[in-house]
Short mmCIF file of C-alpha atoms and ligand atoms in Angstrom, two decimals:
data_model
loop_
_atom_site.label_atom_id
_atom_site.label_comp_id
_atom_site.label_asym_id
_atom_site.label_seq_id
_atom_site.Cartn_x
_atom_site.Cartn_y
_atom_site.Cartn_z
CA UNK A 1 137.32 30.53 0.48
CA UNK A 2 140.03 29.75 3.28
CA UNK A 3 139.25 31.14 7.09
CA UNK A 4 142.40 33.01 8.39
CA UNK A 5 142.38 33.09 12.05
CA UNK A 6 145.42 35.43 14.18
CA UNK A 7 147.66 33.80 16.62
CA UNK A 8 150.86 36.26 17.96
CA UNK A 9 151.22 38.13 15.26
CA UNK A 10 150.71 36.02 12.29
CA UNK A 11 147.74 35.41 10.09
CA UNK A 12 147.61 31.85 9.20
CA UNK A 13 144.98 29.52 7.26
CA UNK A 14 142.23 28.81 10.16
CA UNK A 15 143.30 24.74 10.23
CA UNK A 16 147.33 25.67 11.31
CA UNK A 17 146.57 28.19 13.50
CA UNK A 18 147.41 26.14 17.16
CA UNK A 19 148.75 27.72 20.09
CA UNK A 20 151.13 25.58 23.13
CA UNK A 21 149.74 22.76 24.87
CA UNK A 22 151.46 25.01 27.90
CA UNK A 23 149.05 27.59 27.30
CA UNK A 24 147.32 29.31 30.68
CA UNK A 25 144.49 29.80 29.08
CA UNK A 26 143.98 26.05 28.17
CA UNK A 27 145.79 24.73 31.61
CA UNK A 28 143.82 26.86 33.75
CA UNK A 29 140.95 29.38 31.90
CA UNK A 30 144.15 31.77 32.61
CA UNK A 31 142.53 34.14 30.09
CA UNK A 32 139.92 36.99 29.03
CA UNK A 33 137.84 37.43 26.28
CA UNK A 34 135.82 39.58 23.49
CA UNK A 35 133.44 39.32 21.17
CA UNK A 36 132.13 42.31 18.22
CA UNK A 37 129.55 42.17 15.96
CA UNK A 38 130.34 43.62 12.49
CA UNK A 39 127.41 44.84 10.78
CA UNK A 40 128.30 46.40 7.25
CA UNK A 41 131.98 46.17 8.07
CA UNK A 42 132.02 47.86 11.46
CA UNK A 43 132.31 46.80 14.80
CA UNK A 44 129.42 47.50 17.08
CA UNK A 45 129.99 49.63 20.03
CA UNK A 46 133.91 49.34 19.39
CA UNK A 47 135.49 51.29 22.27
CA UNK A 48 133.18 50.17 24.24
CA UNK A 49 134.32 46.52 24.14
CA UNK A 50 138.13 47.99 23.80
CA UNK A 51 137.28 49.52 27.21
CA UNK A 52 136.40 46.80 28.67
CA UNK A 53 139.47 44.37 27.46
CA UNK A 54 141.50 46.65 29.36
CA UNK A 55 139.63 46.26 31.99
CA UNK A 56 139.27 42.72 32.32
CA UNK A 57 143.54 42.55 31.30
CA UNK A 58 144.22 44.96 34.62
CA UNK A 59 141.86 43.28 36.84
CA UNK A 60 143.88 39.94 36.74
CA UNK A 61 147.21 41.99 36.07
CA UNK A 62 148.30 40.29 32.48
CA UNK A 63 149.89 42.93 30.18
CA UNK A 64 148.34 44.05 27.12
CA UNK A 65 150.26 42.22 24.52
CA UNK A 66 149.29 45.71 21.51
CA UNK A 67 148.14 48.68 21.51
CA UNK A 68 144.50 49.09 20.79
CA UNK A 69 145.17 51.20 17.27
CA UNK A 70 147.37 48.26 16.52
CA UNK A 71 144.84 45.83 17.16
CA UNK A 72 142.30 47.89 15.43
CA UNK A 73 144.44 47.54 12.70
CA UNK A 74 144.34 43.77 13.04
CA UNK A 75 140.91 43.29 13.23
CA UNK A 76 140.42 45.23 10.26
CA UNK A 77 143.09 42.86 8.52
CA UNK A 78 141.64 40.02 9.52
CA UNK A 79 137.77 40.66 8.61
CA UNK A 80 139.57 41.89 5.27
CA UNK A 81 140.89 38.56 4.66
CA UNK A 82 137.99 36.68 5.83
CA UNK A 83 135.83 38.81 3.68
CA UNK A 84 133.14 39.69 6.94
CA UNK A 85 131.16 42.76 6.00
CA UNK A 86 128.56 41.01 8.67
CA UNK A 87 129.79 38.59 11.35
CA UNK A 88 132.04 38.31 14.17
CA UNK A 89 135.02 38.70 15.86
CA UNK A 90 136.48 37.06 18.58
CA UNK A 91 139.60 37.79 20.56
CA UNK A 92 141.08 35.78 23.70
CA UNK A 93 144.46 36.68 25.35
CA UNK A 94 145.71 34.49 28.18
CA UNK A 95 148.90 34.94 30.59
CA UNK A 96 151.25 33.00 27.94
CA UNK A 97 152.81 29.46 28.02
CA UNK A 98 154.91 28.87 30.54
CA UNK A 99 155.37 25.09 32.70
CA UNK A 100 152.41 24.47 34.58
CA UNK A 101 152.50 26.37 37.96
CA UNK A 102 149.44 27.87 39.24
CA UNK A 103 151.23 31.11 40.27
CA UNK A 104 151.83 33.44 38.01
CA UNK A 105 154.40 32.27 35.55
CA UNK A 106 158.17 34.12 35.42
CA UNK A 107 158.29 37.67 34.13
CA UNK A 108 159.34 38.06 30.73
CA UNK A 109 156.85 35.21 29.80
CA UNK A 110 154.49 36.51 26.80
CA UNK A 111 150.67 36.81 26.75
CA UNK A 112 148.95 34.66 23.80
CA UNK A 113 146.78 36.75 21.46
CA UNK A 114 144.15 34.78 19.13
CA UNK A 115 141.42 36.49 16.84
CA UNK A 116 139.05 34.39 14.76
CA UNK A 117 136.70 36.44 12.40
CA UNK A 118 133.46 34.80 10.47
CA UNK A 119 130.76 35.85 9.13
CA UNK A 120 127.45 35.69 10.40
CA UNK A 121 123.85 35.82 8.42
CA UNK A 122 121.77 37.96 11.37
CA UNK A 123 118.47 36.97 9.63
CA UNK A 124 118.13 34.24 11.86
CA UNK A 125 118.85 36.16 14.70
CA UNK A 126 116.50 38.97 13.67
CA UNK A 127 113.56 36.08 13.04
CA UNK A 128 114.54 35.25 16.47
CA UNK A 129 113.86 38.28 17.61
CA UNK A 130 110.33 38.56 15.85
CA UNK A 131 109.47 35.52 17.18
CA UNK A 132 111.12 36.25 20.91
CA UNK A 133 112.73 33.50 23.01
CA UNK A 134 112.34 31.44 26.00
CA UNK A 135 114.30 31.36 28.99
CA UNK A 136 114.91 28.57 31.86
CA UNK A 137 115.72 30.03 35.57
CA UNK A 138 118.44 28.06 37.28
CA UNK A 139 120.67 29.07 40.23
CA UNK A 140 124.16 30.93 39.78
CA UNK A 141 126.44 28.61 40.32
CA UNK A 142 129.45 31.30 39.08
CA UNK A 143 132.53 32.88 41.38
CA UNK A 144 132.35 36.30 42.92
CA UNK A 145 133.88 38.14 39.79
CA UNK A 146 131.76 37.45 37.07
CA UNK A 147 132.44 41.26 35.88
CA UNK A 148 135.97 40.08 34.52
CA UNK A 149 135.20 38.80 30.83
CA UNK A 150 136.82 35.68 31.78
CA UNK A 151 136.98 32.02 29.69
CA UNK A 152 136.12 30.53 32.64
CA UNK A 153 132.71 30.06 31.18
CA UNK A 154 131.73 26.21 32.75
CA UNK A 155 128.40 26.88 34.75
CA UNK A 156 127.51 29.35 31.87
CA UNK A 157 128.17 26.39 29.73
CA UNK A 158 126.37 24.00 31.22
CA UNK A 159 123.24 26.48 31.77
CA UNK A 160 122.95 27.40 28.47
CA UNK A 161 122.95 23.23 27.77
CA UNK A 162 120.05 23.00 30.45
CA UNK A 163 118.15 25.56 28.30
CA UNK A 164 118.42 23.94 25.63
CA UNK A 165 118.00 20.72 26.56
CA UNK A 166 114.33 22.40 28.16
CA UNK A 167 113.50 23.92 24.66
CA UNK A 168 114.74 27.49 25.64
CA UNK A 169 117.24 29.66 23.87
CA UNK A 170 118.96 31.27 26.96
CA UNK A 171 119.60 30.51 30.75
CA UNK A 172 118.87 33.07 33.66
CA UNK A 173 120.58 32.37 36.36
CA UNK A 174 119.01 33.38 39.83
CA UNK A 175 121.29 34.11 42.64
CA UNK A 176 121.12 33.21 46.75
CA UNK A 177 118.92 36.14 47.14
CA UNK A 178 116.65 34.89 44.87
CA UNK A 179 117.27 37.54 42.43
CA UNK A 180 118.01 37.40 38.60
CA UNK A 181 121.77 37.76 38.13
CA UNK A 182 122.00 37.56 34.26
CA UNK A 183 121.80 35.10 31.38
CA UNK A 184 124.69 32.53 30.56
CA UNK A 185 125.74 34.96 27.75
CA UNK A 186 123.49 38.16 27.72
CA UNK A 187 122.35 40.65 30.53
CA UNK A 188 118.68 40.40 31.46
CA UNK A 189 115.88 43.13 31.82
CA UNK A 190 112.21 43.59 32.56
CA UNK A 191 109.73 46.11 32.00
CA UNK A 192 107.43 46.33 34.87
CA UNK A 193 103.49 47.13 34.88
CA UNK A 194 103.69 50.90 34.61
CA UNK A 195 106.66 50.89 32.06
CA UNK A 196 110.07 51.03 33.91
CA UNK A 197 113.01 49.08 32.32
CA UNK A 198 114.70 47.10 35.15
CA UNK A 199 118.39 45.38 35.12
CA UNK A 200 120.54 44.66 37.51
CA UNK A 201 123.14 47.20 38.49
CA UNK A 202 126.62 46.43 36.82
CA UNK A 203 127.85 44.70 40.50
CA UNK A 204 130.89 41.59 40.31
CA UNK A 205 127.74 39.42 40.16
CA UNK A 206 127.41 40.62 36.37
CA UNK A 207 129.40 40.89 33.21
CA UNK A 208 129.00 44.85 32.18
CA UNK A 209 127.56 44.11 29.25
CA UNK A 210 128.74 46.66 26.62
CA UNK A 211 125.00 46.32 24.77
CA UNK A 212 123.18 46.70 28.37
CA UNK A 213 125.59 50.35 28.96
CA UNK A 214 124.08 51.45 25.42
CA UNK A 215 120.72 50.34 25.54
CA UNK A 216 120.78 52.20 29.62
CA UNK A 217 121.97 55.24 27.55
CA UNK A 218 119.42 54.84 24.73
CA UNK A 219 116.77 54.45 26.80
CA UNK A 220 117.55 57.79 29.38
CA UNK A 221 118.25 59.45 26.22
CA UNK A 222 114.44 58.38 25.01
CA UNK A 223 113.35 59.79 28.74
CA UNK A 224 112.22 56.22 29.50
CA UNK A 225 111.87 55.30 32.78
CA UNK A 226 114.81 53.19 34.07
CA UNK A 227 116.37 51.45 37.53
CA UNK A 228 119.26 49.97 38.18
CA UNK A 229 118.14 47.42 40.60
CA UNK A 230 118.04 43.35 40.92
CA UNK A 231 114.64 41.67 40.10
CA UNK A 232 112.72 38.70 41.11
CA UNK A 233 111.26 35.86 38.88
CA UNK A 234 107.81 36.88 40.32
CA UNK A 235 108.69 40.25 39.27
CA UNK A 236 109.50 39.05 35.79
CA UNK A 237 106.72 36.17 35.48
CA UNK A 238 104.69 39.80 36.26
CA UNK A 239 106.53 41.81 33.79
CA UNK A 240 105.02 43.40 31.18
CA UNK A 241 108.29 42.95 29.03
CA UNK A 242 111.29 41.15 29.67
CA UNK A 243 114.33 41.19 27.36
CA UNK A 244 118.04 40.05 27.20
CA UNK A 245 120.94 42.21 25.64
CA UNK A 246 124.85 41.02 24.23
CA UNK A 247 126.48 41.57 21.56
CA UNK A 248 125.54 38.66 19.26
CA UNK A 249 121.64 38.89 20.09
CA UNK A 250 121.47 42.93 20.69
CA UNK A 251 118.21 43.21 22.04
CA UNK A 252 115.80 39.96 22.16
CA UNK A 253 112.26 39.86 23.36
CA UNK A 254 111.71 36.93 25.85
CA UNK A 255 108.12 35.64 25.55
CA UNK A 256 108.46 32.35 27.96
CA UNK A 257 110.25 32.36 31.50
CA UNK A 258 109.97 28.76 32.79
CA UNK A 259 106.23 27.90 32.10
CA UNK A 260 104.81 31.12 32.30
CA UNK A 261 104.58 33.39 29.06
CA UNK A 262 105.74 37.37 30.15
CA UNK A 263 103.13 39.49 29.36
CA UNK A 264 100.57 39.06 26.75
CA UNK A 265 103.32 36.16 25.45
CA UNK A 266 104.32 38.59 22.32
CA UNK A 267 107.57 40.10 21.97
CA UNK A 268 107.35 43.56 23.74
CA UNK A 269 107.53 46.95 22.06
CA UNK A 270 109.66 48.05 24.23
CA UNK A 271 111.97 45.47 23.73
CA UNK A 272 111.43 45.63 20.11
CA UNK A 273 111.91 49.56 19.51
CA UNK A 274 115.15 49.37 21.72
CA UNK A 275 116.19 46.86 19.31
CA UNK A 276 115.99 49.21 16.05
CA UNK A 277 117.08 52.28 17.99
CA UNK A 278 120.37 50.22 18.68
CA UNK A 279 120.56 48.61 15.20
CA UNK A 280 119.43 51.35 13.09
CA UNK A 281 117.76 51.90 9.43
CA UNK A 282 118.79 48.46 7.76
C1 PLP B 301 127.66 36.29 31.02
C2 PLP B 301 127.41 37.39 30.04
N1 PLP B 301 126.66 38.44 30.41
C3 PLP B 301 126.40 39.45 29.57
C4 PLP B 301 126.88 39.44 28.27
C5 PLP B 301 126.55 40.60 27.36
O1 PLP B 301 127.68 41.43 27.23
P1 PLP B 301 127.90 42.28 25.88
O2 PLP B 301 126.68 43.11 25.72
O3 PLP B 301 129.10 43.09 26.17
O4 PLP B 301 128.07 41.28 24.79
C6 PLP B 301 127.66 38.39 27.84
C7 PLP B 301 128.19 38.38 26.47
O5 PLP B 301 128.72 37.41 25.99
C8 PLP B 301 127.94 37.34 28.73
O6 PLP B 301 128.70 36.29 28.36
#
């Protein structure tokens, strides 16, 4: 079955769909991003990622390039043609082509829209899950406004590499302070001793993770206990839980930070009951 990626407008096979050479987004990371799960043909927390384009789009003052019902009739389109009942979808727009200039380029010039849809078997994610993941602690090397859901993604990059390369799944990255900012692609949380969920507020130091805002409203709306504050790696080496939250990996236990297993080394239930409250009945 041919992939059909979107590229200003069009729907083409996934192998001719290009965009200019001129591109901002390529020349300079001139561009924002999303990502949606789809889980039995719906997006996951939909407006709440549609929100947040918008956001991102104002903060660095490029013009939305369709209406959101339009583009919710796009992405419906294109998970239609690419057959994704389960998967996801992916959406970058960048300032537009223009020469290269690193000021803005001349009005009139038209944002570049590109949405690539595929499916996705979340069993391996879920074992993941059962299993729980490791993480390696590294320092923040980002800018100052890592809540714009920029492509400029290069220290996340090469943290998530170091994890790897250490036999972890995911990076947290620790900032001057000495507290945990967030992972190179999720948000992070502990659960202390006595049972409080801990993240970091949603500050420029963090994406606002769409997942983290519904798992904080979950979790009030359980009565758990819950502060929005930054945390140590002593306080999460002396965790009872710790977790990480996005939209590809929903809720995953972390077992491992560094050396030291969190907790009794299981996946927490915590972690693992905010998971299925935010998934629901399979
Ligand atoms: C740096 C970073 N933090 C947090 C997240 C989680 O955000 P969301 O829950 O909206 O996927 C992501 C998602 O990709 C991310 O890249």
């Amino acid at each position: 079955m041919s992939r059909y990626s979107y590229v200003n407008g069009r729907f083409l096979p996934h192998r001719d769909a290009h965009i200019s050479i001129d591109d901002r987004g390529f020349l300079f990371g001139d561009a924002i991003y999303e990502v949606w799960s789809v889980r039995k043909g719906e997006l996951l927390d939909a407006d709440g990622h549609f929100g947040r384009l918008q956001r991102s789009l104002g903060e660095l003052r490029i013009a939305m390039p369709v209406t959101i019902p339009a583009l919710k009739l796009v992405i419906r389109e294109l998970l239609r043609r690419n057959r994704v009942r389960d998967g996801l979808v992916y959406l970058q727009i960048s300032r537009g082509a223009a020469r290269r200039d690193h000021a803005f380029p001349p009005a009139g010039t038209l944002p570049t829209l590109v949405m690539t849809a595929k499916r996705v078997d979340f069993t391996a994610a879920d074992a993941r899950a059962d299993q729980g993941i490791g993480v390696l602690s590294l320092p923040d090397q980002r800018w100052a406004r890592c809540d714009i859901k920029t492509v400029n993604l290069l220290p996340n990059v090469l943290a998530k590499q170091a994890a790897r390369e250490a036999g972890a799944f995911e990076a947290w990255q620790v900032d001057e302070a000495g507290k945990v900012t967030e992972g190179a692609s999720s948000n992070a949380w502990i659960v202390t001793a006595d049972g409080v969920l801990v993240t970091r507020p949603a500050d420029n130091a963090i994406l606002h993770g769409i997942t983290r805002a519904t798992i904080l409203r979950i979790a009030r709306e359980a009565g758990l206990g819950v502060e929005e504050r930054g945390f140590t790696l002593a306080e999460a080496h002396a965790a009872r839980e710790a977790f990480i939250t996005s939209a590809t990996t929903f809720v995953t236990p972390v077992v491992r930070i560094d050396d030291k297993p969190v907790g009794n080394g299981a996946p927490g239930s915590l972690a693992t009951q905010l998971r299925q409250a935010y998934l629901g009945p399979n």
